[in-house]
Coordinates of C-alpha atoms in Angstrom, one line a residue:
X163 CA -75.2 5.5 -30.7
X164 CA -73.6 2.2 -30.4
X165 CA -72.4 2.5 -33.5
X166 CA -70.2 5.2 -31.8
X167 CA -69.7 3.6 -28.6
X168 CA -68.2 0.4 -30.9
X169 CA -65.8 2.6 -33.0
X170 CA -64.5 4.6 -30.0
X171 CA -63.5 1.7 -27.8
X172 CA -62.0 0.3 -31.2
X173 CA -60.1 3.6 -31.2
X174 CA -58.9 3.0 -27.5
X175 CA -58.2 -0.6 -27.8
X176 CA -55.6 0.3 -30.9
X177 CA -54.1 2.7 -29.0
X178 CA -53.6 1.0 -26.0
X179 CA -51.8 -2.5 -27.9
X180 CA -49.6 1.1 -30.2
X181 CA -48.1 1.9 -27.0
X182 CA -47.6 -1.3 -25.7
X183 CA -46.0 -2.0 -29.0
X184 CA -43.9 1.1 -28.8
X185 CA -42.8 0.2 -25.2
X186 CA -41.7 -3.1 -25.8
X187 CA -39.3 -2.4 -28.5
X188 CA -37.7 0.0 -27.2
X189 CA -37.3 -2.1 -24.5
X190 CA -36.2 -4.9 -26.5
X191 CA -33.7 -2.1 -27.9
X192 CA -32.4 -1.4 -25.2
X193 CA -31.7 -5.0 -24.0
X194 CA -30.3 -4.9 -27.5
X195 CA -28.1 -2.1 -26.8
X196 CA -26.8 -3.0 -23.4
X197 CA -25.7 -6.4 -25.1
X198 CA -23.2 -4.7 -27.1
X199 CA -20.1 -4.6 -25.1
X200 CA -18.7 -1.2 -25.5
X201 CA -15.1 -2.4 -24.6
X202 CA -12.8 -2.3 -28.0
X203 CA -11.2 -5.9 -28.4
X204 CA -7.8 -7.0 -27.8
X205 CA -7.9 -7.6 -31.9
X206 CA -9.1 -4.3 -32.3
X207 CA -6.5 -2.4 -30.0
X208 CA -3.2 -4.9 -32.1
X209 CA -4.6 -3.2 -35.5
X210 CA -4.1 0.5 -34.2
X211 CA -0.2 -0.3 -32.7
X212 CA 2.4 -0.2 -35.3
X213 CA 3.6 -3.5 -35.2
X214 CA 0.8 -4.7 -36.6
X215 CA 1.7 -7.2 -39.7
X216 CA 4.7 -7.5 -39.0
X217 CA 6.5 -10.8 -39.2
X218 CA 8.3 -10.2 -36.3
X219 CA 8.3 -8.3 -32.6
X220 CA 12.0 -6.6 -32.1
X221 CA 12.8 -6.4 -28.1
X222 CA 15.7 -4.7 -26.6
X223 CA 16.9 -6.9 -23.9
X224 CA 20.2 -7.0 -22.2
X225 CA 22.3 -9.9 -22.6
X226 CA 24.9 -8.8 -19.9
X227 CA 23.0 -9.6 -16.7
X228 CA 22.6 -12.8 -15.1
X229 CA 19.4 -14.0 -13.8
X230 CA 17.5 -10.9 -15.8
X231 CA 18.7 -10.9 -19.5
X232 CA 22.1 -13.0 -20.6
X233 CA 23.0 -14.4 -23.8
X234 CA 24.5 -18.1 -23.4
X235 CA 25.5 -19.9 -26.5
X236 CA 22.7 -18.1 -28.8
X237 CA 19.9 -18.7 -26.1
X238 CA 18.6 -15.7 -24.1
X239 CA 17.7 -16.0 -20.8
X240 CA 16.6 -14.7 -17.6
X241 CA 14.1 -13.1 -15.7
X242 CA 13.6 -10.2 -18.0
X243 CA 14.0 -12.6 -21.1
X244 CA 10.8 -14.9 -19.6
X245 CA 8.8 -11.6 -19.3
X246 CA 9.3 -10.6 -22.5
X247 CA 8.4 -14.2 -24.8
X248 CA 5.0 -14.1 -22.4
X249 CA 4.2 -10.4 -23.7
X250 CA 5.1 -11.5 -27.8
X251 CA 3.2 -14.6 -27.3
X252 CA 0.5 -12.6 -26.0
X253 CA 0.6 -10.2 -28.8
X254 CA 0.7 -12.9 -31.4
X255 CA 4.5 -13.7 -31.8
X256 CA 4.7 -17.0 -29.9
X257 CA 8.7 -18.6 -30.0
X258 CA 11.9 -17.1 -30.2
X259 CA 11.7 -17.7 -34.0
X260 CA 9.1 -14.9 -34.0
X261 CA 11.1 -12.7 -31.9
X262 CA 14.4 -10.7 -33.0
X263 CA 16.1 -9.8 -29.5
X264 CA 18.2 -6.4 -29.9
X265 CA 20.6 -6.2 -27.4
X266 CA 20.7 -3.0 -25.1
X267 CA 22.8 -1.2 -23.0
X268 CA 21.7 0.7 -19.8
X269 CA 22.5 4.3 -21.6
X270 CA 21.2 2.8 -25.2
X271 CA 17.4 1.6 -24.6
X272 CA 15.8 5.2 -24.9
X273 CA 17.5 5.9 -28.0
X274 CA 16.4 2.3 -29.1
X275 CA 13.2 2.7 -28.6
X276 CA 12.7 6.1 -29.9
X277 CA 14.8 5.7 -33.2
X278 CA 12.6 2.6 -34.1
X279 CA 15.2 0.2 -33.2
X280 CA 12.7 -2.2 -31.2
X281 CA 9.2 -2.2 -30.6
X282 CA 9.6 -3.1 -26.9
X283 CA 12.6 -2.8 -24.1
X284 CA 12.4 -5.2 -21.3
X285 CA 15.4 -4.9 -19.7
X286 CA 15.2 -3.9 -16.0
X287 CA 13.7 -0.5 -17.0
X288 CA 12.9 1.8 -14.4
X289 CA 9.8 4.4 -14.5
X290 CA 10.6 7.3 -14.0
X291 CA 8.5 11.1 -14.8
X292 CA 11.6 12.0 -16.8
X293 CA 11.8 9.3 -18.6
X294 CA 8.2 9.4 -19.5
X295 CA 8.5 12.2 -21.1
X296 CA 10.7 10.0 -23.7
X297 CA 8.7 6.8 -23.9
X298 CA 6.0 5.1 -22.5
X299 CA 5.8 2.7 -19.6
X300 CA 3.3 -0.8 -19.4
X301 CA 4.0 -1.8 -15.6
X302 CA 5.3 -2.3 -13.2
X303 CA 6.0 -5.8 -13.5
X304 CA 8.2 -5.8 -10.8
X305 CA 9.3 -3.7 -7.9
X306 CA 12.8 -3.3 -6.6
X307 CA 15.2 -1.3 -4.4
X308 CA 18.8 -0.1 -4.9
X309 CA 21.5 -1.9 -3.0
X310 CA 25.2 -2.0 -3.3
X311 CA 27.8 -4.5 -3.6
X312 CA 31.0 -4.6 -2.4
X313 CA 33.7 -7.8 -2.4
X314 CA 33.7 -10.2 0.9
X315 CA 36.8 -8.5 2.5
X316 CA 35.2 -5.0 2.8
X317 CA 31.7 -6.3 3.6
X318 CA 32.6 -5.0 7.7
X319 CA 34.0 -1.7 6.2
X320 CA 31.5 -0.8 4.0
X321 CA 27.8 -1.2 5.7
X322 CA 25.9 2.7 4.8
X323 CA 25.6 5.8 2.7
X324 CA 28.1 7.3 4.8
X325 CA 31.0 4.8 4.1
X326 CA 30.4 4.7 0.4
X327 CA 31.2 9.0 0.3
X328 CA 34.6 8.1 2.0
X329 CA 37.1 9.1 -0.3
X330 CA 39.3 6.2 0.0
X331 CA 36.7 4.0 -1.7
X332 CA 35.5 3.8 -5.4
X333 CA 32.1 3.1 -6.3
X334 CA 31.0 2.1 -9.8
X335 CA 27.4 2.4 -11.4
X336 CA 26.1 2.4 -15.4
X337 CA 25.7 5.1 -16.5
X338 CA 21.9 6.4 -17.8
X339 CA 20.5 4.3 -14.9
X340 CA 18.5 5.8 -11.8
X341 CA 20.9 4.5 -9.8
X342 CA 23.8 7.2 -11.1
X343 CA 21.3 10.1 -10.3
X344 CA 20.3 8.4 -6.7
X345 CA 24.0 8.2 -6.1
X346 CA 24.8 11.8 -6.8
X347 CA 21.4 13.1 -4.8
X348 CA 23.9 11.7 -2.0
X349 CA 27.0 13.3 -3.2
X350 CA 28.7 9.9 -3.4
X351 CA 31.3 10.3 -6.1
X352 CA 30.8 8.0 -8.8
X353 CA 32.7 6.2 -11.3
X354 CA 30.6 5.6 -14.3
X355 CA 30.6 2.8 -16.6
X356 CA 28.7 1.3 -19.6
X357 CA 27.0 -1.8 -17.8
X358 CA 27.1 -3.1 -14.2
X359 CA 29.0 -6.2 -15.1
X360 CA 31.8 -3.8 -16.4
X361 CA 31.7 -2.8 -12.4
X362 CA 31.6 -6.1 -11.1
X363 CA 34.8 -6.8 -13.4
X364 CA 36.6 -3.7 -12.1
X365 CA 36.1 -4.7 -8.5
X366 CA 37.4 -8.2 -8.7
X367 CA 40.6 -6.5 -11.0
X368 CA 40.9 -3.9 -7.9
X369 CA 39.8 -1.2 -9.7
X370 CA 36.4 -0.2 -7.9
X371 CA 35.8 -1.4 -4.4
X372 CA 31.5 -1.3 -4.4
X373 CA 28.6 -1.0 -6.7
X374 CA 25.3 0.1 -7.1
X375 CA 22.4 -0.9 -8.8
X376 CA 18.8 -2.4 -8.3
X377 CA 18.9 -5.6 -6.2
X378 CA 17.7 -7.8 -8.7
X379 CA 20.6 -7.0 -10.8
X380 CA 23.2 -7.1 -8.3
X381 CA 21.7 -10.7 -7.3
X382 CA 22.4 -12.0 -10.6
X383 CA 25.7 -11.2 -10.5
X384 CA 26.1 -12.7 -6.3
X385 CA 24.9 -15.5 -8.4
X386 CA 28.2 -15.6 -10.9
X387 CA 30.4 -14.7 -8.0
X388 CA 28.6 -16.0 -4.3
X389 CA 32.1 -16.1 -2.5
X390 CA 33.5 -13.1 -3.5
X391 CA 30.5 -10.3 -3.2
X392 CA 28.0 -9.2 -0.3
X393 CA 24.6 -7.4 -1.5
X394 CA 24.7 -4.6 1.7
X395 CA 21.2 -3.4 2.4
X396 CA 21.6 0.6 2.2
X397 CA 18.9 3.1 3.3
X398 CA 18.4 4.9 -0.1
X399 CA 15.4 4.8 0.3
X400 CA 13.6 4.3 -2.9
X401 CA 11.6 2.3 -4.7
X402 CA 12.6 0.9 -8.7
X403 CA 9.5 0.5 -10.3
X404 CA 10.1 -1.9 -13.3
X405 CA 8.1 -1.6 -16.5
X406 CA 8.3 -2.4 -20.2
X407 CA 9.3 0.5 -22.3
X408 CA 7.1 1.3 -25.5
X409 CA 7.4 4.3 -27.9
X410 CA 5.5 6.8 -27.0
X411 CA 3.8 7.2 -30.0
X412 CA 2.3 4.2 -30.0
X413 CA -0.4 4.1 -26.8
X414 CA -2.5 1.1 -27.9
X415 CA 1.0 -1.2 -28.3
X416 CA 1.3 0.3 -23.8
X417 CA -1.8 -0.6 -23.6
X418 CA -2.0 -4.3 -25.0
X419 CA 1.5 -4.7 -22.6
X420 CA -0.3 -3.8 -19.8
X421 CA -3.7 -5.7 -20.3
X422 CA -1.1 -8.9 -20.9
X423 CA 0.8 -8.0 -17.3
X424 CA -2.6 -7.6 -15.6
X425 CA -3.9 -11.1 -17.0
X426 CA -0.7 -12.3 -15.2
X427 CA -1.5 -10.4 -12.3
X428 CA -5.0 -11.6 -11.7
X429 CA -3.9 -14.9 -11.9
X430 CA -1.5 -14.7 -9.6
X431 CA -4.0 -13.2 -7.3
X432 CA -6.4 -16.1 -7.6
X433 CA -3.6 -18.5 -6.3
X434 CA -3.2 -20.0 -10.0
X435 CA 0.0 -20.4 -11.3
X436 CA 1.2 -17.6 -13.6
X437 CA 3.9 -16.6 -16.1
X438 CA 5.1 -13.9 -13.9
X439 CA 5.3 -16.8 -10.8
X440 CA 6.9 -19.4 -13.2
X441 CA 9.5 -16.6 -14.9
X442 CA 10.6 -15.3 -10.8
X443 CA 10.8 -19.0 -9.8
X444 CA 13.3 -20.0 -12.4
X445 CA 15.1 -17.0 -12.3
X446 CA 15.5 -14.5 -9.5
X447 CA 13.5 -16.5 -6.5
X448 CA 16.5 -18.4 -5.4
X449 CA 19.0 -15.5 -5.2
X450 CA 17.1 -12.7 -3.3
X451 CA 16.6 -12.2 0.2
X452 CA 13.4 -11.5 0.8
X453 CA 10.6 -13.2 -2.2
X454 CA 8.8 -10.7 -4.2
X455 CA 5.2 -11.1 -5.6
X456 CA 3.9 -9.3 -9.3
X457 CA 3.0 -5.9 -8.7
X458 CA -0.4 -4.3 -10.0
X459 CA 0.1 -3.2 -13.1
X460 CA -0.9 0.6 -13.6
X461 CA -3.6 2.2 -15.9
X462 CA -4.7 -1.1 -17.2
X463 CA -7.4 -1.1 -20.1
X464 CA -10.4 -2.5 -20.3
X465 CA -10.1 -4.8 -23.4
X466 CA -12.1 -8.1 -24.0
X467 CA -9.8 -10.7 -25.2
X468 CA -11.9 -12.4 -28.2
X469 CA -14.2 -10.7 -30.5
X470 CA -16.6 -13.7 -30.0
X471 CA -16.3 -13.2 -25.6
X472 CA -18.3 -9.6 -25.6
X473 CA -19.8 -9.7 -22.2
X474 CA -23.2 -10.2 -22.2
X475 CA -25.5 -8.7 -19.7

């Protein structure tokens, strides 16, 4: 009988430590488990985009606009220009000596980007719904509003919507932009042109007596010209949401562009000093009326930047 008593509680005893066993590692499997980091690497994302390997990072930039993208004696620069090096040195193509800039005009950057041209456009790009059904959009990285220009001695004549559909007037926009739609919405007739420069040109020839475009640009060009232009605030009424144009075909290559503009962001945020702050500063800052901060970038990934910085939890 004791015999039996002795084996029995043996029985229990093994059972009992069995379970405990079996509890702990699937507890220690599940610590194991949640350690993983389920987010996919920055690393990881570059090898699915299709610029992977390559020696160099083509970007369609313009070279016609001051203060956003201008080419001066073989150097690029501009606000634009600034975004751009921090995106390629980001994705692994630090220095202009890694980067082949394509110039672009307003009408030209779809086709660009969509016959393989480039791998990226950052050139005042506005996002539109139609024009995401072309390409793809990382962004915004910055927001704007459309404004017209118009030389110093009509700067009393021409002040609203209403002055710019008076006949006697000619107003001059590049064509392809958002700016050429916004214009007709308001039946303003509309002399179109290849670039905005081209417009600024005209007017100080005689040809054209205002133009339109995003404020940013037209600042750049007040810059060239500060006695002879006035930017006059018009009530359009929309919004230019700026973003970095990517082929659509390509979503992890958006998606890298927009982790890189939220890291910017968030630093921004945090009172740090970021690219974004550094590029507006040297650039735009001085020449617009009212500053601007970096937007938040929209439909950001999660990515972890390093292989070897997994979260741990």
């Amino acid at each position: 009988m004791k015999m039996f008593l002795t084996r029995s509680r043996v029985r229990s005893v093994a059972t009992t430590v069995a379970v405990a066993l079996t509890l702990t590692l699937a507890a220690a499997a599940g610590c194991d488990s949640r350690q993983e980091s389920p987010l996919p690497s920055v690393n990881e994302k570059l090898r699915e985009t299709h610029i992977y390997g390559q020696p160099t990072l083509k970007i369609g930039v313009s070279t016609t606009g001051p203060l956003m993208g201008e080419l001066h004696g073989g150097t690029y620069t501009g606000f634009d220009v600034e975004i751009a090096r921090y995106i390629a040195a980001q994705l692994g193509y630090e220095g202009d000596k890694r980067i082949e800039w394509v110039p672009v005009a307003t009408e030209d950057r779809i086709p660009a980007i969509q016959g393989g041209a480039v791998d990226l456009v950052v050139s005042t790009f506005s996002m539109t719904d139609e024009r995401e059904k072309l390409v793809s959009f990382a962004g915004p990285y910055l927001v704007t509003t459309q404004e017209a220009m118009v030389p110093t001695r009509l700067k009393d004549s021409i002040r609203t919507i209403e002055d710019l559909r008076d006949p006697r007037y000619k107003v001059c926009t590049s064509g392809g932009s958002t700016t050429e739609a916004e214009l007709g919405k308001h039946q303003i007739r509309v002399f179109v042109v290849k670039e905005v420069g081209d417009c600024v040109d005209g007017i100080l020839e005689g040809r054209y007596d205002a133009v339109s475009s995003d404020e940013t640009i037209l600042a750049g060009f007040l810059s060239k010209h500060p006695k002879d232009f006035t930017i006059i605030d018009m009530p359009f009424g929309t919004s230019e949401q700026i973003g970095v144009g990517v082929p659509i075909s390509d979503p992890a290559l958006r998606d890298l562009v927009a982790f890189f503009l939220d890291k910017s962001y968030q630093q921004g945020r945090k009172g740090l000093s970021s690219p974004w702050l550094t590029a507006y500063h040297q650039t735009l800052g001085p020449w617009l009326r009212a500053p601007k901060v970096q937007p938040p970038p929209l439909n950001v990934p999660k990515l972890v930047d390093f292989d070897d910085k997994a979260p741990r939890k």
